[in-house]
C-alpha cells in the first residue's frame, strides 16, 4: 500500500463527498493505538482513516461492503504504520523549528481552507441553479437573491459535513499547516540532492530504446502523448512522464473555438453521426460484394450500396446547408478574433485564446502552452486535424469550420520524427531524475528516523 505522508489529504478529499459515514460504533476514540517517543496516537485518528478508505472502496471503486471490509482489515497494520510515520515526521519537523508558524504560513494555509470551502459552495450553487431552473425558490430571507440563498445553504451544509466527519475548519487549518511544514522541512533536507549529467544522458538513451519499441504504433503513441497508459505485450500497463520518441506526422497545436449555438451543434452533430452510420453501412455492403459470386445477389448488393450513397448524399447536403447557416451567425465575431491574432505572436494568441475560446479544455495559459496533439489516429474531427497538421511552426490558420463551430488554429510545433533532441528534454529529464532521487533519499531518512524512534504499537486495539 502506498504510504500516506499527509493526513490532511484525506481530510480534504472527504469534504463534500464523504459525510456522516461512521462505521465505528463504540466510543473508544481516546484509546491509544500507538505511541511515538511517548506521544500517543488515538484510535479516533485510525478510525477516520479507516472510514475514509471504506467510503472510497465502496463508493468510488464500486466494491461491495464485504469486499471492502475484508481488504481494509488486511490493511489495518498499514494504516497504523502510516499514522506512526506521520507522527515521526511531525516530531522531526517540530524539533527543527518548522512548526513555529509565521503569519505568512498561516495565511497560506487559510487560503487553502477558503479555496476548498468556496469550491464546495460554488459547486452546490451550480447544482441548485440547474435543479431549480425556472422554479420559484422558497425559504429565502427577505431581499435575498436565489444565488445568495444557495450560497448560504451551501455554507451551512459545508459546516455540517465537517461536523459529521468529526472535523472543522480549524482542524483543517492545523492539518494544512502541518502538511506545509513537513513539505518545507523535506525541501530543506533534500536541497543538495542532484543528479549527474552522465545519469541524465544514460536515462535519455534508455528511454528512447524503450519508447521506440513500445510506442511504435500510432495508437500507443497518441495515448502516451495524451497522458494515458498503454498496454504492453506483457499485459502490464505503463504511462510515460517523459517522451523522447516522436512518430511521423504529428504536431502540437492550440486553437480558439468560436462555438455555434447549442441547437446548431446538436443538429450538425446529428447529421455527422448519420453520415458515419451510412459510411459504415456502405463499407459492409462493399465488403460483402467482394466476396459474393452470385450475380443476382451482387446486383442486389450494388443497389443497396447506391441507395445508401444517395441517402448519405442527401444528409450531407442538409449538413452543408445547416453548417453554412450556423457559420453566418458567428462570422462577424470570428472575423474580429481572427484579425486580432493572425499577425501576432504566441503570447498574443494565448492572451486572446484565454479570453475568447469556448473550448474549456484550452481556456488557461497552461493548457494553451501544452496544446493538443494532432496527426494520424489523433481522434480529432477530420476538418480540424487536416487543417492543423498542414501548419508549420508558428503558423495560424484561417477559421476552420467543424460541427462545433469555427476554429482558429496555431501550430506550436511540428514534432520531428524519431529521437527528440537531447537539449529539448534535458531539463525535464533532470527534474524527473532529481525528484526520483529525492524521494529515494527521503524514504531512507524516514526509515532511519522511524527505526531510531521509540515506538509502541497496540495492534490488537485496532482489531477490536
PDB file of N, CA and C in Angstrom, residues 2-14 45 48-49 52-53 78-79 81-90 93 99 101 171-186 442-443 446:
ATOM      1  N   UNK A   2       0.505   2.207  -0.802  1.00  0.00           N
ATOM      2  CA  UNK A   2       1.274   3.445  -0.864  1.00  0.00           C
ATOM      3  C   UNK A   2       1.192   4.185   0.459  1.00  0.00           C
ATOM      4  N   UNK A   3       2.320   4.657   0.933  1.00  0.00           N
ATOM      5  CA  UNK A   3       2.369   5.365   2.210  1.00  0.00           C
ATOM      6  C   UNK A   3       1.563   6.655   2.171  1.00  0.00           C
ATOM      7  N   UNK A   4       0.882   6.930   3.243  1.00  0.00           N
ATOM      8  CA  UNK A   4       0.141   8.189   3.388  1.00  0.00           C
ATOM      9  C   UNK A   4       1.021   9.134   4.182  1.00  0.00           C
ATOM     10  N   UNK A   5       1.566  10.131   3.510  1.00  0.00           N
ATOM     11  CA  UNK A   5       2.505  11.018   4.186  1.00  0.00           C
ATOM     12  C   UNK A   5       1.837  12.229   4.803  1.00  0.00           C
ATOM     13  N   UNK A   6       0.637  12.533   4.349  1.00  0.00           N
ATOM     14  CA  UNK A   6      -0.046  13.706   4.906  1.00  0.00           C
ATOM     15  C   UNK A   6      -1.511  13.400   5.123  1.00  0.00           C
ATOM     16  N   UNK A   7      -1.902  13.339   6.364  1.00  0.00           N
ATOM     17  CA  UNK A   7      -3.295  13.014   6.694  1.00  0.00           C
ATOM     18  C   UNK A   7      -4.246  14.102   6.234  1.00  0.00           C
ATOM     19  N   UNK A   8      -3.725  15.307   6.045  1.00  0.00           N
ATOM     20  CA  UNK A   8      -4.582  16.398   5.579  1.00  0.00           C
ATOM     21  C   UNK A   8      -5.199  16.074   4.231  1.00  0.00           C
ATOM     22  N   UNK A   9      -4.514  15.315   3.387  1.00  0.00           N
ATOM     23  CA  UNK A   9      -5.056  14.979   2.086  1.00  0.00           C
ATOM     24  C   UNK A   9      -6.339  14.179   2.230  1.00  0.00           C
ATOM     25  N   UNK A  10      -6.376  13.319   3.223  1.00  0.00           N
ATOM     26  CA  UNK A  10      -7.575  12.540   3.487  1.00  0.00           C
ATOM     27  C   UNK A  10      -8.719  13.467   3.868  1.00  0.00           C
ATOM     28  N   UNK A  11      -8.443  14.406   4.730  1.00  0.00           N
ATOM     29  CA  UNK A  11      -9.494  15.320   5.190  1.00  0.00           C
ATOM     30  C   UNK A  11     -10.030  16.162   4.054  1.00  0.00           C
ATOM     31  N   UNK A  12      -9.140  16.630   3.185  1.00  0.00           N
ATOM     32  CA  UNK A  12      -9.580  17.458   2.068  1.00  0.00           C
ATOM     33  C   UNK A  12     -10.467  16.658   1.126  1.00  0.00           C
ATOM     34  N   UNK A  13     -10.077  15.423   0.854  1.00  0.00           N
ATOM     35  CA  UNK A  13     -10.855  14.600  -0.057  1.00  0.00           C
ATOM     36  C   UNK A  13     -12.228  14.255   0.507  1.00  0.00           C
ATOM     37  N   UNK A  14     -12.344  14.230   1.823  1.00  0.00           N
ATOM     38  CA  UNK A  14     -13.612  13.878   2.450  1.00  0.00           C
ATOM     39  C   UNK A  14     -14.678  14.941   2.226  1.00  0.00           C
ATOM     40  N   UNK A  45      -8.034   8.708  15.339  1.00  0.00           N
ATOM     41  CA  UNK A  45      -7.277   9.013  14.122  1.00  0.00           C
ATOM     42  C   UNK A  45      -7.297   7.824  13.169  1.00  0.00           C
ATOM     43  N   UNK A  48     -10.846   7.460  11.517  1.00  0.00           N
ATOM     44  CA  UNK A  48     -11.088   8.410  10.434  1.00  0.00           C
ATOM     45  C   UNK A  48     -10.481   7.904   9.135  1.00  0.00           C
ATOM     46  N   UNK A  49      -9.263   7.371   9.246  1.00  0.00           N
ATOM     47  CA  UNK A  49      -8.581   6.852   8.076  1.00  0.00           C
ATOM     48  C   UNK A  49      -9.307   5.628   7.526  1.00  0.00           C
ATOM     49  N   UNK A  52     -12.633   6.593   5.827  1.00  0.00           N
ATOM     50  CA  UNK A  52     -12.414   7.235   4.529  1.00  0.00           C
ATOM     51  C   UNK A  52     -12.166   6.183   3.450  1.00  0.00           C
ATOM     52  N   UNK A  53     -11.275   5.241   3.747  1.00  0.00           N
ATOM     53  CA  UNK A  53     -10.976   4.216   2.752  1.00  0.00           C
ATOM     54  C   UNK A  53     -12.166   3.294   2.500  1.00  0.00           C
ATOM     55  N   UNK A  78      -1.052  -1.555   7.890  1.00  0.00           N
ATOM     56  CA  UNK A  78      -0.522  -0.498   7.018  1.00  0.00           C
ATOM     57  C   UNK A  78      -1.042   0.868   7.437  1.00  0.00           C
ATOM     58  N   UNK A  79      -2.336   0.926   7.777  1.00  0.00           N
ATOM     59  CA  UNK A  79      -2.907   2.194   8.236  1.00  0.00           C
ATOM     60  C   UNK A  79      -2.204   2.676   9.503  1.00  0.00           C
ATOM     61  N   UNK A  81       0.808   1.878  10.527  1.00  0.00           N
ATOM     62  CA  UNK A  81       2.179   2.261  10.177  1.00  0.00           C
ATOM     63  C   UNK A  81       2.224   3.668   9.579  1.00  0.00           C
ATOM     64  N   UNK A  82       1.224   3.984   8.752  1.00  0.00           N
ATOM     65  CA  UNK A  82       1.175   5.319   8.140  1.00  0.00           C
ATOM     66  C   UNK A  82       0.993   6.408   9.193  1.00  0.00           C
ATOM     67  N   UNK A  83       0.134   6.147  10.174  1.00  0.00           N
ATOM     68  CA  UNK A  83      -0.081   7.123  11.240  1.00  0.00           C
ATOM     69  C   UNK A  83       1.164   7.288  12.101  1.00  0.00           C
ATOM     70  N   UNK A  84       1.853   6.192  12.339  1.00  0.00           N
ATOM     71  CA  UNK A  84       3.110   6.256  13.100  1.00  0.00           C
ATOM     72  C   UNK A  84       4.146   7.071  12.334  1.00  0.00           C
ATOM     73  N   UNK A  85       4.257   6.811  11.069  1.00  0.00           N
ATOM     74  CA  UNK A  85       5.219   7.543  10.238  1.00  0.00           C
ATOM     75  C   UNK A  85       4.899   9.035  10.229  1.00  0.00           C
ATOM     76  N   UNK A  86       3.604   9.358  10.117  1.00  0.00           N
ATOM     77  CA  UNK A  86       3.200  10.765  10.132  1.00  0.00           C
ATOM     78  C   UNK A  86       3.614  11.436  11.434  1.00  0.00           C
ATOM     79  N   UNK A  87       3.475  10.738  12.550  1.00  0.00           N
ATOM     80  CA  UNK A  87       3.862  11.293  13.844  1.00  0.00           C
ATOM     81  C   UNK A  87       5.364  11.462  13.947  1.00  0.00           C
ATOM     82  N   UNK A  88       6.119  10.520  13.399  1.00  0.00           N
ATOM     83  CA  UNK A  88       7.583  10.646  13.378  1.00  0.00           C
ATOM     84  C   UNK A  88       7.993  11.906  12.622  1.00  0.00           C
ATOM     85  N   UNK A  89       7.395  12.115  11.459  1.00  0.00           N
ATOM     86  CA  UNK A  89       7.715  13.295  10.647  1.00  0.00           C
ATOM     87  C   UNK A  89       7.331  14.578  11.371  1.00  0.00           C
ATOM     88  N   UNK A  90       6.192  14.554  12.022  1.00  0.00           N
ATOM     89  CA  UNK A  90       5.743  15.734  12.763  1.00  0.00           C
ATOM     90  C   UNK A  90       6.758  16.099  13.846  1.00  0.00           C
ATOM     91  N   UNK A  93       9.986  17.522  12.276  1.00  0.00           N
ATOM     92  CA  UNK A  93       9.779  18.887  11.794  1.00  0.00           C
ATOM     93  C   UNK A  93       9.687  19.866  12.950  1.00  0.00           C
ATOM     94  N   UNK A  99       7.486  23.966  13.003  1.00  0.00           N
ATOM     95  CA  UNK A  99       6.112  24.112  13.473  1.00  0.00           C
ATOM     96  C   UNK A  99       5.890  25.450  14.179  1.00  0.00           C
ATOM     97  N   UNK A 101       4.887  28.460  13.315  1.00  0.00           N
ATOM     98  CA  UNK A 101       4.268  29.034  12.128  1.00  0.00           C
ATOM     99  C   UNK A 101       4.303  30.562  12.130  1.00  0.00           C
ATOM    100  N   UNK A 171      -9.570  22.552  12.438  1.00  0.00           N
ATOM    101  CA  UNK A 171      -8.787  21.319  12.356  1.00  0.00           C
ATOM    102  C   UNK A 171      -8.132  21.194  10.985  1.00  0.00           C
ATOM    103  N   UNK A 172      -8.864  21.549   9.954  1.00  0.00           N
ATOM    104  CA  UNK A 172      -8.286  21.531   8.608  1.00  0.00           C
ATOM    105  C   UNK A 172      -7.090  22.470   8.515  1.00  0.00           C
ATOM    106  N   UNK A 173      -7.241  23.653   9.112  1.00  0.00           N
ATOM    107  CA  UNK A 173      -6.165  24.630   9.093  1.00  0.00           C
ATOM    108  C   UNK A 173      -4.917  24.065   9.770  1.00  0.00           C
ATOM    109  N   UNK A 174      -5.104  23.411  10.911  1.00  0.00           N
ATOM    110  CA  UNK A 174      -3.976  22.806  11.619  1.00  0.00           C
ATOM    111  C   UNK A 174      -3.286  21.746  10.757  1.00  0.00           C
ATOM    112  N   UNK A 175      -4.080  20.919  10.100  1.00  0.00           N
ATOM    113  CA  UNK A 175      -3.511  19.844   9.285  1.00  0.00           C
ATOM    114  C   UNK A 175      -2.762  20.378   8.072  1.00  0.00           C
ATOM    115  N   UNK A 176      -3.315  21.424   7.457  1.00  0.00           N
ATOM    116  CA  UNK A 176      -2.640  22.015   6.301  1.00  0.00           C
ATOM    117  C   UNK A 176      -1.339  22.686   6.728  1.00  0.00           C
ATOM    118  N   UNK A 177      -1.366  23.369   7.866  1.00  0.00           N
ATOM    119  CA  UNK A 177      -0.140  23.968   8.394  1.00  0.00           C
ATOM    120  C   UNK A 177       0.925  22.896   8.608  1.00  0.00           C
ATOM    121  N   UNK A 178       0.517  21.775   9.195  1.00  0.00           N
ATOM    122  CA  UNK A 178       1.456  20.681   9.446  1.00  0.00           C
ATOM    123  C   UNK A 178       1.976  20.112   8.137  1.00  0.00           C
ATOM    124  N   UNK A 179       1.079  19.881   7.199  1.00  0.00           N
ATOM    125  CA  UNK A 179       1.479  19.344   5.903  1.00  0.00           C
ATOM    126  C   UNK A 179       2.487  20.259   5.221  1.00  0.00           C
ATOM    127  N   UNK A 180       2.195  21.547   5.193  1.00  0.00           N
ATOM    128  CA  UNK A 180       3.100  22.506   4.559  1.00  0.00           C
ATOM    129  C   UNK A 180       4.448  22.553   5.272  1.00  0.00           C
ATOM    130  N   UNK A 181       4.409  22.455   6.603  1.00  0.00           N
ATOM    131  CA  UNK A 181       5.652  22.489   7.383  1.00  0.00           C
ATOM    132  C   UNK A 181       6.529  21.288   7.057  1.00  0.00           C
ATOM    133  N   UNK A 182       5.915  20.106   6.969  1.00  0.00           N
ATOM    134  CA  UNK A 182       6.679  18.907   6.651  1.00  0.00           C
ATOM    135  C   UNK A 182       7.254  18.994   5.240  1.00  0.00           C
ATOM    136  N   UNK A 183       6.481  19.540   4.305  1.00  0.00           N
ATOM    137  CA  UNK A 183       6.977  19.693   2.941  1.00  0.00           C
ATOM    138  C   UNK A 183       8.160  20.654   2.886  1.00  0.00           C
ATOM    139  N   UNK A 184       8.103  21.737   3.664  1.00  0.00           N
ATOM    140  CA  UNK A 184       9.216  22.685   3.699  1.00  0.00           C
ATOM    141  C   UNK A 184      10.445  22.054   4.355  1.00  0.00           C
ATOM    142  N   UNK A 185      10.215  21.272   5.389  1.00  0.00           N
ATOM    143  CA  UNK A 185      11.307  20.565   6.051  1.00  0.00           C
ATOM    144  C   UNK A 185      11.943  19.571   5.083  1.00  0.00           C
ATOM    145  N   UNK A 186      11.109  18.854   4.353  1.00  0.00           N
ATOM    146  CA  UNK A 186      11.611  17.904   3.360  1.00  0.00           C
ATOM    147  C   UNK A 186      12.441  18.615   2.299  1.00  0.00           C
ATOM    148  N   UNK A 442      14.629  10.629   0.697  1.00  0.00           N
ATOM    149  CA  UNK A 442      13.657  10.954   1.750  1.00  0.00           C
ATOM    150  C   UNK A 442      13.138   9.685   2.417  1.00  0.00           C
ATOM    151  N   UNK A 443      12.830   8.681   1.609  1.00  0.00           N
ATOM    152  CA  UNK A 443      12.351   7.413   2.174  1.00  0.00           C
ATOM    153  C   UNK A 443      13.399   6.775   3.080  1.00  0.00           C
ATOM    154  N   UNK A 446      13.313   8.798   6.343  1.00  0.00           N
ATOM    155  CA  UNK A 446      12.132   8.460   7.134  1.00  0.00           C
ATOM    156  C   UNK A 446      12.290   7.094   7.781  1.00  0.00           C
TER     157      UNK A 446
END
